[in-house]
Amino acid sequence: MFEQHTVIYGIGVSPGTASAEAVKVLPAPGVDADEPASTDPAADSERIRAAMAAVTASLKQQAETAGPKARPILEATAQLASDRALAKAADKKLTAGAGVTRAVHEAVEDYATILSNLGGYMAERVTDLYDVRDRTICELRGLPKPGVPTIDEPSVLLAEDLAPADTVGLDPQLVVGIITAAGGPTSHTAILAAQLGIPAVVRAEGVMDVPEGTLVALDGGAGEVIVRPSDEEVDEMRRRTERRQAALAESTGPGRTADGYPVSLLANIGTAEDGAAATARDVEGTGLFRTEFLFLDHANAPTLEEQTETYSRVLEAFGTRRVVVRTLDAGADKPLAFANLGEEDNPALGRRGLRLSQAREDLLDTQLDALAAAFEATDRRADLRVMAPMVATMEEARWFADKARARQLPHVGIMIEVPAAAISAKQLLDVVDFASIGTNDLSQYTMAADRMQGALSELLSPWQPAVLTMIRTACRGGDATGKPIGVCGEAGGDPLLALVLVGLGVSSLSMAPSKIPAVRAALHMHDRATCQQMAAYAVDALTAADAKAAVAALANPKLEALL
Ligand code: PEP
Ligand code: MG
């Protein structure tokens, strides 16, 4: 398969084109389920030691050529891979009858528990320990190395799907494109790729069968992947990007419709570095700072000082531009090691977001204290707004607002991402200052379709008339109170859908910075009355496809070149 030129269509989730050789992210191997119990622990112990030695050697070798960021991590991991106590712990498991891969797995698990309990720096090493486990098991099973490989040359990353933690250290200079077989438009692979400005296509079926090292080209806007492209195709893709960029360069400045109705165009960010990068672009501020992204790889809760420093950096970078900070939205698709309330059967319906903050009030209190301190450090000049994720009831909204206001935080808001909040938007907005619609989760919960399940992407489409009706309901609640409602889910970054959202009444759109130019240009081409007409047609449509077709029919034909 894929020995010849092949075109695959997936879902484009981060615009731009790229072509380079493929490198693969392989899943962690796990214990060999068919492995017999150890009958010769001494010989098996030798095998494990040899595997650990091979892992150590390969990590050291990688460290020698790695860049300054990766080198210390690889060296520290190499040290763990040569840890005698770990080998001895595995021996004990062998004597107790475990096979080689199970022995390694169980020994590492025991070790990880000890490190976690020690806390601090030691607990931070658990991720490296799991890396050693996976590499050693691969060595024992004769499988290629798992995880994101160390990349030295510009490459296109191929993966089944990427976990949020996998994407933390990706360097956009080296990872020039991402293609996944699974995932959907609101999965975190998609969000992070767009955040980093890396062209990406998800749901490209069969892409993991493309051999490592094969030349691949992708168009993250159109969702097109070409395996073994011709030189002409690579050139054509490049020209496509150039044409699009030239068209986009024509519109600059604040977001507004053709007749001047203002719609703030804001950037979604996940780190202080994202924030600094966003301020260099033509954006009016940040409409969603996903603070949980700061801590995806932390074993311990971040301290007050650590958080104050980060938030201060972001506020300083944005000056007097708007900064909407969302308090920790941990749980479900974004698990945090230090905010784990234990296994749940349905994590997306469980104690996540604000519910988790209610169970771990200490985490929220520290975060709000840090935000208040960072705000004071700007002499209260920053345009800081804080909002809570996953709010469902008025009591929750009030509970959060009371806490934020007790710290003199100036603007307090909520996210509307649960249908209950959309339906009760008026009551909720009565106790806060603003709301932001999270269309990713609002689609998931309206349609009862797991956003991590790429196979359900049609149900998850924010073009679904039921989702649009839910958004309209929320906007009507906003109108009734006169308080502003924005959108910060992925829907806001779709130029056509952005017009519908404006027609429904939202006054700001927040998205990955790379998506802002096309949305700005789309707004400039249409007046508000057309947006309202588009919204009315879309909400009344019978299907998602009809909704999109009805809106496209009303759109300026020049918009096509921007998509
Ligand atoms: C959303 O749900 O639309 C949202 C913006 O939040 P997240 O994607 O981080 O869950
Ligand atoms: Mg959400």
Coordinates of C-alpha atoms and ligand atoms in Angstrom, one line a residue:
M1 CA 0.0 0.0 0.0
F2 CA 1.1 3.6 -0.8
E3 CA 4.0 2.3 -3.0
Q4 CA 2.7 4.7 -5.6
H5 CA 1.3 8.2 -5.9
T6 CA -2.0 8.3 -3.9
V7 CA -4.3 11.1 -2.8
I8 CA -6.2 10.8 0.5
Y9 CA -8.8 13.2 1.7
G10 CA -9.2 13.9 5.4
I11 CA -10.4 16.9 7.3
G12 CA -8.3 20.1 7.1
V13 CA -7.9 21.5 10.5
S14 CA -5.0 23.9 10.3
P15 CA -4.5 25.9 7.1
G16 CA -1.3 26.0 5.0
T17 CA 0.5 23.5 2.8
A18 CA 3.7 21.5 3.3
S19 CA 5.7 18.7 1.8
A20 CA 8.5 16.7 3.4
E21 CA 9.4 13.1 4.3
A22 CA 7.1 11.3 6.7
V23 CA 8.1 10.4 10.3
K24 CA 5.8 8.3 12.3
V25 CA 4.6 8.6 15.9
L26 CA 4.0 5.0 17.0
P27 CA 1.7 4.1 19.9
A28 CA 3.2 2.7 23.2
P29 CA 3.6 -1.0 22.9
G30 CA 2.2 -2.3 26.2
V31 CA 2.7 -5.7 27.7
D32 CA 2.8 -8.7 25.3
A33 CA -0.5 -10.3 26.0
D34 CA 0.7 -13.7 24.7
E35 CA 3.8 -13.8 26.8
P36 CA 4.3 -16.9 28.9
A37 CA 5.3 -16.6 32.6
S38 CA 9.1 -16.6 33.2
T39 CA 10.5 -20.1 33.6
D40 CA 14.1 -18.9 33.7
P41 CA 14.3 -15.7 35.7
A42 CA 18.1 -15.5 35.5
A43 CA 18.1 -15.6 31.7
D44 CA 15.1 -13.2 31.5
S45 CA 16.8 -10.8 33.9
E46 CA 19.8 -10.8 31.4
R47 CA 17.4 -10.0 28.6
I48 CA 15.9 -7.1 30.4
R49 CA 19.3 -5.7 31.4
A50 CA 20.4 -6.0 27.7
A51 CA 17.3 -4.2 26.6
M52 CA 17.8 -1.4 29.1
A53 CA 21.5 -1.1 28.1
A54 CA 20.4 -0.8 24.4
V55 CA 17.9 1.9 25.4
T56 CA 20.5 3.8 27.4
A57 CA 22.9 3.7 24.5
S58 CA 20.4 4.9 21.9
L59 CA 19.3 7.7 24.2
K60 CA 22.9 8.8 24.8
Q61 CA 23.5 8.7 21.1
Q62 CA 20.4 10.8 20.4
A63 CA 21.5 13.3 23.1
E64 CA 24.8 13.9 21.4
T65 CA 23.2 15.3 18.3
A66 CA 20.1 16.8 19.9
G67 CA 19.4 20.5 20.2
P68 CA 19.9 22.4 23.6
K69 CA 16.3 21.9 24.7
A70 CA 16.1 18.2 24.0
R71 CA 19.6 17.2 25.2
P72 CA 19.2 17.4 29.0
I73 CA 15.9 15.5 28.8
L74 CA 17.5 12.7 26.7
E75 CA 20.5 12.6 29.1
A76 CA 18.3 12.4 32.2
T77 CA 16.1 9.7 30.6
A78 CA 19.3 7.7 29.7
Q79 CA 20.2 7.8 33.3
L80 CA 16.9 6.4 34.3
A81 CA 17.2 3.6 31.7
S82 CA 20.5 2.5 33.4
D83 CA 19.1 2.6 36.9
R84 CA 20.1 -0.6 38.7
A85 CA 17.3 -0.4 41.2
L86 CA 14.8 -0.5 38.4
A87 CA 16.5 -3.6 36.9
K88 CA 16.4 -5.3 40.3
A89 CA 12.7 -4.4 40.8
A90 CA 12.1 -6.2 37.4
D91 CA 14.0 -9.2 38.7
K92 CA 11.6 -9.5 41.6
K93 CA 8.7 -9.5 39.2
L94 CA 10.3 -12.3 37.1
T95 CA 10.9 -14.4 40.2
A96 CA 7.2 -13.9 41.1
G97 CA 6.4 -15.4 37.6
A98 CA 5.9 -12.4 35.3
G99 CA 7.1 -12.6 31.7
V100 CA 9.7 -10.1 30.6
T101 CA 7.5 -7.3 29.3
R102 CA 5.1 -7.6 32.3
A103 CA 8.0 -7.5 34.7
V104 CA 9.2 -4.3 33.2
H105 CA 5.7 -2.8 33.1
E106 CA 5.0 -3.7 36.8
A107 CA 8.4 -2.6 38.1
V108 CA 8.1 0.8 36.4
E109 CA 4.6 1.2 37.8
D110 CA 5.9 0.6 41.4
Y111 CA 8.7 3.0 40.7
A112 CA 6.4 5.6 39.3
T113 CA 4.2 5.4 42.4
I114 CA 7.3 6.0 44.6
L115 CA 8.4 9.0 42.5
S116 CA 4.9 10.5 42.5
N117 CA 4.7 10.2 46.2
L118 CA 8.0 12.0 46.6
G119 CA 6.6 14.9 44.7
G120 CA 8.5 17.9 43.3
Y121 CA 11.2 17.2 40.8
M122 CA 11.1 13.4 41.3
A123 CA 7.4 13.3 40.4
E124 CA 8.2 15.2 37.2
R125 CA 10.3 12.3 36.2
V126 CA 7.4 9.9 35.9
T127 CA 6.9 10.8 32.2
D128 CA 10.5 10.0 31.5
L129 CA 10.2 6.8 33.3
Y130 CA 7.2 5.8 31.2
D131 CA 9.3 6.7 28.2
V132 CA 12.0 4.2 29.4
R133 CA 9.3 1.6 30.0
D134 CA 8.0 1.9 26.5
R135 CA 11.4 1.9 24.8
T136 CA 12.5 -1.1 26.8
I137 CA 9.4 -3.1 26.0
C138 CA 9.8 -2.2 22.3
E139 CA 13.4 -3.4 22.5
L140 CA 12.2 -6.7 24.1
R141 CA 9.4 -7.2 21.6
G142 CA 11.5 -6.2 18.6
L143 CA 9.2 -3.2 17.8
P144 CA 10.3 0.2 16.5
K145 CA 10.5 3.1 19.1
P146 CA 7.1 4.6 20.2
G147 CA 6.2 8.2 20.7
V148 CA 7.2 11.4 18.9
P149 CA 10.7 10.7 17.5
T150 CA 13.5 13.1 17.7
I151 CA 13.4 15.1 14.5
D152 CA 16.5 16.8 13.0
E153 CA 15.1 17.8 9.6
P154 CA 11.8 19.3 8.5
S155 CA 9.3 16.4 8.5
V156 CA 5.6 15.7 8.3
L157 CA 4.4 13.8 11.4
L158 CA 2.1 10.9 10.8
A159 CA 0.2 9.5 13.8
E160 CA -2.9 7.6 14.7
D161 CA -3.8 10.5 16.9
L162 CA -1.7 12.8 19.2
A163 CA -2.2 13.0 22.9
P164 CA -2.2 16.6 24.2
A165 CA 1.1 15.8 26.0
D166 CA 2.7 14.6 22.7
T167 CA 2.2 17.9 21.1
V168 CA 3.7 20.0 23.9
G169 CA 7.3 20.1 22.6
L170 CA 6.6 20.2 18.9
D171 CA 8.8 22.6 17.0
P172 CA 7.0 24.2 14.0
Q173 CA 10.4 24.7 12.3
L174 CA 10.9 20.9 12.2
V175 CA 7.4 19.6 12.2
V176 CA 6.1 21.2 9.0
G177 CA 2.9 19.2 8.8
I178 CA 0.7 16.8 10.8
I179 CA -1.5 14.1 9.5
T180 CA -3.5 11.8 11.7
A181 CA -5.6 8.8 10.9
A182 CA -8.1 9.5 13.7
G183 CA -9.1 12.6 15.5
G184 CA -11.7 15.2 14.5
P185 CA -11.9 18.9 14.0
T186 CA -12.2 19.6 17.7
S187 CA -9.7 17.0 18.9
H188 CA -6.7 18.5 20.7
T189 CA -4.4 17.4 17.8
A190 CA -6.4 19.8 15.7
I191 CA -6.5 22.6 18.3
L192 CA -2.8 22.4 19.0
A193 CA -1.7 22.2 15.4
A194 CA -3.7 25.3 14.5
Q195 CA -2.3 26.9 17.6
L196 CA 1.3 26.3 16.5
G197 CA 0.4 27.2 12.9
I198 CA 1.4 23.8 11.6
P199 CA -0.7 22.7 8.6
A200 CA -2.7 19.7 9.6
V201 CA -5.2 17.1 8.3
V202 CA -7.0 14.7 10.5
R203 CA -9.0 11.6 9.6
A204 CA -6.7 10.7 6.7
E205 CA -7.7 7.1 6.5
G206 CA -4.8 4.6 6.2
V207 CA -2.1 7.2 6.6
M208 CA -0.3 5.1 9.2
D209 CA 0.4 2.6 6.4
V210 CA 2.6 5.1 4.6
P211 CA 6.2 3.9 5.0
E212 CA 8.5 6.1 7.1
G213 CA 10.6 8.4 4.9
T214 CA 8.1 8.6 2.1
L215 CA 7.6 12.1 0.6
V216 CA 4.1 13.4 1.5
A217 CA 2.4 16.8 0.8
L218 CA -0.6 18.2 2.6
D219 CA -3.0 21.0 2.3
G220 CA -4.4 21.7 5.8
G221 CA -7.1 23.9 4.4
A222 CA -8.6 21.6 1.9
G223 CA -7.8 18.4 3.9
E224 CA -5.8 16.9 1.0
V225 CA -2.9 14.6 1.5
I226 CA -0.7 13.4 -1.5
V227 CA 1.6 10.5 -0.9
R228 CA 4.6 10.5 -3.3
P229 CA 3.6 13.8 -4.9
S230 CA 5.1 14.9 -8.3
D231 CA 7.3 18.0 -8.4
E232 CA 4.5 19.8 -10.1
E233 CA 2.1 18.9 -7.3
V234 CA 4.5 20.2 -4.7
D235 CA 4.9 23.4 -6.6
E236 CA 1.1 23.8 -7.1
M237 CA 0.6 23.4 -3.4
R238 CA 3.1 26.0 -2.6
R239 CA 1.5 28.4 -5.2
R240 CA -1.9 27.7 -3.6
T241 CA -0.6 29.0 -0.2
E242 CA 1.1 32.0 -1.9
R243 CA -2.2 33.0 -3.6
R244 CA -4.2 32.6 -0.4
Q245 CA -1.7 34.6 1.6
A246 CA -1.6 37.4 -1.0
A247 CA -5.5 37.6 -0.9
L248 CA -5.4 37.6 2.9
A249 CA -2.8 40.3 3.1
E250 CA -5.2 42.8 1.7
S251 CA -7.4 43.0 4.8
T252 CA -5.9 44.2 8.0
G253 CA -6.9 45.9 11.2
P254 CA -9.8 45.3 13.6
G255 CA -12.6 42.9 12.8
R256 CA -15.7 44.5 11.2
T257 CA -18.3 43.8 8.7
A258 CA -18.5 45.6 5.4
D259 CA -20.9 48.1 6.9
G260 CA -18.6 48.7 9.9
Y261 CA -20.2 46.5 12.6
P262 CA -17.3 45.7 15.0
V263 CA -16.5 42.0 15.8
S264 CA -13.4 41.6 17.9
L265 CA -10.9 39.1 16.4
L266 CA -9.0 37.4 19.2
A267 CA -6.4 34.7 19.4
N268 CA -6.7 31.5 21.3
I269 CA -3.5 30.7 23.3
G270 CA -2.2 27.9 25.5
T271 CA 1.1 29.2 26.8
A272 CA 2.9 32.5 27.5
E273 CA 5.0 31.8 24.3
D274 CA 1.8 31.5 22.3
G275 CA 0.7 34.8 23.8
A276 CA 4.0 36.5 22.8
A277 CA 3.7 35.2 19.3
A278 CA 0.1 36.3 19.0
T279 CA 0.9 39.8 20.1
A280 CA 3.2 40.2 17.1
R281 CA 0.2 39.5 14.8
D282 CA -2.8 41.6 13.8
V283 CA -5.0 40.5 16.7
E284 CA -7.2 42.5 19.1
G285 CA -6.2 40.4 22.1
T286 CA -6.7 36.9 23.3
G287 CA -10.3 35.5 23.7
L288 CA -9.2 32.2 25.3
F289 CA -6.1 31.4 27.3
R290 CA -6.4 27.7 27.9
T291 CA -4.5 27.7 31.2
E292 CA -4.6 23.9 31.6
F293 CA -2.3 23.6 28.6
L294 CA 0.4 25.2 30.8
F295 CA 0.4 22.2 33.0
L296 CA -0.2 19.1 30.8
D297 CA 3.1 17.7 31.7
H298 CA 3.2 18.7 35.3
A299 CA 3.1 16.1 38.0
N300 CA 2.5 18.7 40.7
A301 CA 0.1 21.6 41.0
P302 CA 1.8 24.8 39.8
T303 CA 2.6 27.2 42.6
L304 CA 1.2 30.7 43.1
E305 CA 4.6 32.3 42.2
E306 CA 4.9 30.1 39.1
Q307 CA 1.4 31.1 37.9
T308 CA 1.8 34.7 38.8
E309 CA 4.9 34.9 36.7
T310 CA 3.3 33.3 33.7
Y311 CA 0.1 35.4 33.8
S312 CA 2.2 38.6 34.3
R313 CA 4.2 37.8 31.2
V314 CA 1.0 37.3 29.2
L315 CA -0.7 40.5 30.5
E316 CA 2.5 42.5 29.8
A317 CA 2.8 41.1 26.3
F318 CA -0.8 42.1 25.4
G319 CA -0.6 45.6 27.1
T320 CA -4.0 47.1 27.0
R321 CA -5.4 44.6 24.6
R322 CA -8.0 42.1 25.9
V323 CA -6.9 39.0 27.7
V324 CA -9.6 36.4 28.5
V325 CA -8.2 33.8 30.8
R326 CA -10.1 30.6 31.3
T327 CA -9.5 29.0 34.7
L328 CA -8.3 25.3 34.7
D329 CA -10.4 23.1 32.5
A330 CA -9.0 19.8 33.5
G331 CA -10.4 16.4 33.1
A332 CA -11.9 14.3 30.3
D333 CA -9.8 15.0 27.1
K334 CA -7.4 17.1 29.1
P335 CA -6.3 15.1 32.1
L336 CA -3.9 16.7 34.5
A337 CA -1.8 14.5 36.8
F338 CA -2.2 16.7 39.8
A339 CA -6.0 17.2 39.4
N340 CA -7.1 13.7 39.2
L341 CA -10.2 12.7 41.1
G342 CA -10.0 9.0 40.2
E343 CA -11.4 6.8 37.4
E344 CA -14.8 7.7 36.1
D345 CA -17.0 5.7 33.7
N346 CA -17.9 8.8 31.6
P347 CA -15.2 11.5 32.2
A348 CA -16.7 13.9 29.7
L349 CA -19.9 13.8 31.8
G350 CA -18.0 13.7 35.1
R351 CA -16.1 16.0 37.4
R352 CA -14.3 18.1 34.8
G353 CA -13.9 21.8 34.3
L354 CA -15.5 23.9 37.0
R355 CA -16.9 20.8 38.7
L356 CA -13.3 19.7 39.3
S357 CA -12.5 23.2 40.6
Q358 CA -15.3 22.8 43.1
A359 CA -13.9 19.5 44.3
R360 CA -10.3 21.0 44.4
E361 CA -11.1 24.5 45.5
D362 CA -7.4 25.0 46.4
L363 CA -6.4 24.8 42.8
L364 CA -8.9 27.5 41.7
D365 CA -8.1 29.7 44.7
T366 CA -4.4 29.7 43.9
Q367 CA -5.1 30.4 40.2
L368 CA -7.4 33.3 41.0
D369 CA -4.9 34.7 43.5
A370 CA -2.2 34.5 40.9
L371 CA -4.4 36.3 38.3
A372 CA -5.2 39.0 40.8
A373 CA -1.5 39.4 41.6
A374 CA -0.6 39.6 37.9
F375 CA -3.3 42.1 37.4
E376 CA -2.1 44.3 40.2
A377 CA 1.4 44.1 38.8
T378 CA 0.1 46.0 35.7
D379 CA -1.4 48.7 38.0
R380 CA -4.8 47.3 37.0
R381 CA -4.2 48.6 33.5
A382 CA -4.5 45.3 31.7
D383 CA -7.8 44.4 30.1
L384 CA -8.0 41.1 32.0
R385 CA -11.2 39.0 32.0
V386 CA -11.5 35.7 33.7
M387 CA -14.0 33.0 32.8
A388 CA -14.9 29.5 34.1
P389 CA -15.2 26.4 31.9
M390 CA -18.1 24.0 31.9
V391 CA -20.7 26.0 33.8
A392 CA -24.1 24.5 33.9
T393 CA -26.1 26.3 36.5
M394 CA -26.7 29.7 37.9
E395 CA -25.3 28.6 41.3
E396 CA -22.0 27.6 39.7
A397 CA -21.8 30.9 37.8
R398 CA -22.4 32.8 41.0
W399 CA -20.0 30.7 43.0
F400 CA -17.2 31.5 40.5
A401 CA -18.2 35.1 40.2
D402 CA -18.1 35.6 43.9
K403 CA -14.6 34.2 44.2
A404 CA -13.3 36.2 41.3
R405 CA -14.9 39.5 42.5
A406 CA -13.7 38.9 46.1
R407 CA -10.2 39.3 44.5
Q408 CA -11.2 42.5 42.7
L409 CA -10.8 40.9 39.3
P410 CA -12.5 43.3 36.9
H411 CA -14.5 41.2 34.4
V412 CA -16.0 37.9 35.3
G413 CA -17.5 35.5 32.8
I414 CA -18.5 32.0 32.0
M415 CA -18.1 29.6 29.1
I416 CA -21.3 28.4 27.5
E417 CA -20.4 24.9 26.4
V418 CA -23.1 22.8 28.1
P419 CA -26.6 22.9 26.6
A420 CA -28.0 23.8 30.1
A421 CA -25.9 27.0 30.0
A422 CA -27.1 27.9 26.5
I423 CA -30.7 27.4 27.5
S424 CA -30.3 29.4 30.7
A425 CA -28.0 32.0 29.3
K426 CA -30.1 34.9 30.5
Q427 CA -30.1 33.7 34.1
L428 CA -26.4 32.9 34.1
L429 CA -25.5 36.2 32.5
D430 CA -27.5 38.0 35.1
V431 CA -24.7 37.1 37.6
V432 CA -21.6 37.5 35.4
D433 CA -20.3 40.2 33.0
F434 CA -19.9 38.2 29.8
A435 CA -20.0 34.8 28.2
S436 CA -18.0 32.9 25.6
I437 CA -19.5 30.0 23.6
G438 CA -17.3 26.9 23.4
T439 CA -18.7 25.4 20.3
N440 CA -16.4 22.3 20.6
D441 CA -18.0 21.1 23.7
L442 CA -21.4 22.6 23.0
S443 CA -21.5 20.5 19.8
Q444 CA -20.3 17.4 21.7
Y445 CA -23.0 17.8 24.4
T446 CA -25.9 18.9 22.1
M447 CA -25.3 16.0 19.8
A448 CA -24.2 13.5 22.5
A449 CA -21.2 12.7 20.3
D450 CA -17.7 12.3 21.9
R451 CA -15.5 15.0 20.4
M452 CA -12.5 12.7 20.5
Q453 CA -14.3 10.2 18.2
G454 CA -13.3 11.2 14.7
A455 CA -15.8 8.8 13.3
L456 CA -18.6 11.0 14.7
S457 CA -17.3 14.2 13.0
E458 CA -20.4 14.7 11.0
L459 CA -22.6 14.7 14.1
L460 CA -20.1 17.0 15.7
S461 CA -20.2 19.6 13.0
P462 CA -21.2 23.0 14.4
W463 CA -23.2 23.4 11.1
Q464 CA -25.8 21.0 12.6
P465 CA -29.0 23.0 12.8
A466 CA -29.5 21.8 16.3
V467 CA -26.1 23.2 17.4
L468 CA -26.8 26.5 15.6
T469 CA -30.2 26.7 17.3
M470 CA -28.4 26.1 20.7
I471 CA -26.1 29.0 19.8
R472 CA -29.0 31.2 18.9
T473 CA -30.7 30.4 22.2
A474 CA -27.5 31.5 24.0
C475 CA -27.3 34.7 22.0
R476 CA -30.9 35.6 22.8
G477 CA -30.0 35.2 26.5
G478 CA -27.2 37.6 25.9
D479 CA -29.5 40.1 24.1
A480 CA -31.9 40.0 27.0
T481 CA -29.2 41.1 29.4
G482 CA -27.3 43.4 27.1
K483 CA -24.1 41.5 28.0
P484 CA -21.6 40.5 25.4
I485 CA -21.3 37.0 24.1
G486 CA -18.3 35.7 22.0
V487 CA -17.3 32.4 20.5
C488 CA -14.0 30.7 21.3
G489 CA -14.5 27.2 19.9
E490 CA -13.1 26.0 16.5
A491 CA -16.3 27.1 14.7
G492 CA -15.2 30.8 15.0
G493 CA -12.2 30.0 12.8
D494 CA -14.3 28.8 9.9
P495 CA -14.8 32.0 7.7
L496 CA -18.2 30.9 6.5
L497 CA -19.5 29.9 9.9
A498 CA -18.0 33.0 11.4
L499 CA -20.5 35.0 9.3
V500 CA -23.3 33.0 10.7
L501 CA -22.2 33.5 14.3
V502 CA -22.0 37.2 13.7
G503 CA -25.5 37.1 12.3
L504 CA -26.6 35.2 15.4
G505 CA -25.3 38.1 17.5
V506 CA -21.8 37.3 18.8
S507 CA -19.6 40.3 19.2
S508 CA -16.2 38.6 19.3
L509 CA -14.5 35.5 17.7
S510 CA -11.5 33.9 19.2
M511 CA -9.5 31.3 17.3
A512 CA -6.0 30.0 16.5
P513 CA -4.1 33.1 15.3
S514 CA -3.4 31.4 11.9
K515 CA -7.1 31.4 11.2
I516 CA -7.7 35.1 11.9
P517 CA -6.7 36.6 8.5
A518 CA -9.3 34.6 6.6
V519 CA -12.1 35.3 9.0
R520 CA -11.2 39.0 9.0
A521 CA -11.3 39.1 5.2
A522 CA -14.7 37.2 5.2
L523 CA -16.2 39.8 7.6
H524 CA -14.9 42.7 5.5
M525 CA -16.7 41.2 2.4
H526 CA -20.2 41.0 4.0
D527 CA -22.5 43.4 5.8
R528 CA -24.3 42.6 9.0
A529 CA -27.7 42.2 7.3
T530 CA -26.3 39.5 5.0
C531 CA -24.8 37.8 8.1
Q532 CA -28.2 37.8 9.7
Q533 CA -29.8 36.5 6.6
M534 CA -27.2 33.7 6.5
A535 CA -27.9 32.9 10.2
A536 CA -31.6 32.7 9.6
Y537 CA -31.2 30.3 6.6
A538 CA -28.6 28.1 8.5
V539 CA -30.8 27.7 11.6
D540 CA -33.8 26.8 9.5
A541 CA -32.0 24.3 7.3
L542 CA -32.9 20.7 7.7
T543 CA -29.3 19.3 7.6
A544 CA -25.8 20.5 8.3
A545 CA -25.0 20.2 4.6
D546 CA -28.0 22.3 3.7
A547 CA -27.1 24.9 6.2
K548 CA -23.6 25.2 4.8
A549 CA -24.9 25.3 1.2
A550 CA -27.5 27.9 2.0
V551 CA -24.8 30.2 3.5
A552 CA -22.3 29.5 0.7
A553 CA -24.9 30.6 -1.8
L554 CA -25.3 34.0 -0.1
A555 CA -21.6 34.5 0.3
N556 CA -19.4 36.8 -1.9
P557 CA -17.8 34.5 -4.6
K558 CA -14.4 36.0 -3.7
L559 CA -14.5 34.2 -0.4
E560 CA -13.9 30.9 -2.1
A561 CA -10.2 31.8 -2.7
L562 CA -9.6 32.2 1.0
L563 CA -10.9 28.8 2.1
Ligands
PEP1 C1 -14.8 24.6 23.5 O1 -15.2 23.6 24.1 O2 -15.3 25.0 22.4 C2 -13.6 25.3 24.0 C3 -13.2 26.4 23.4 O3 -12.9 24.7 25.0 P1 -11.9 23.4 24.8 O4 -11.8 23.2 23.3 O5 -10.6 23.8 25.4 O6 -12.6 22.4 25.5
MG2 MG -14.5 23.2 26.1

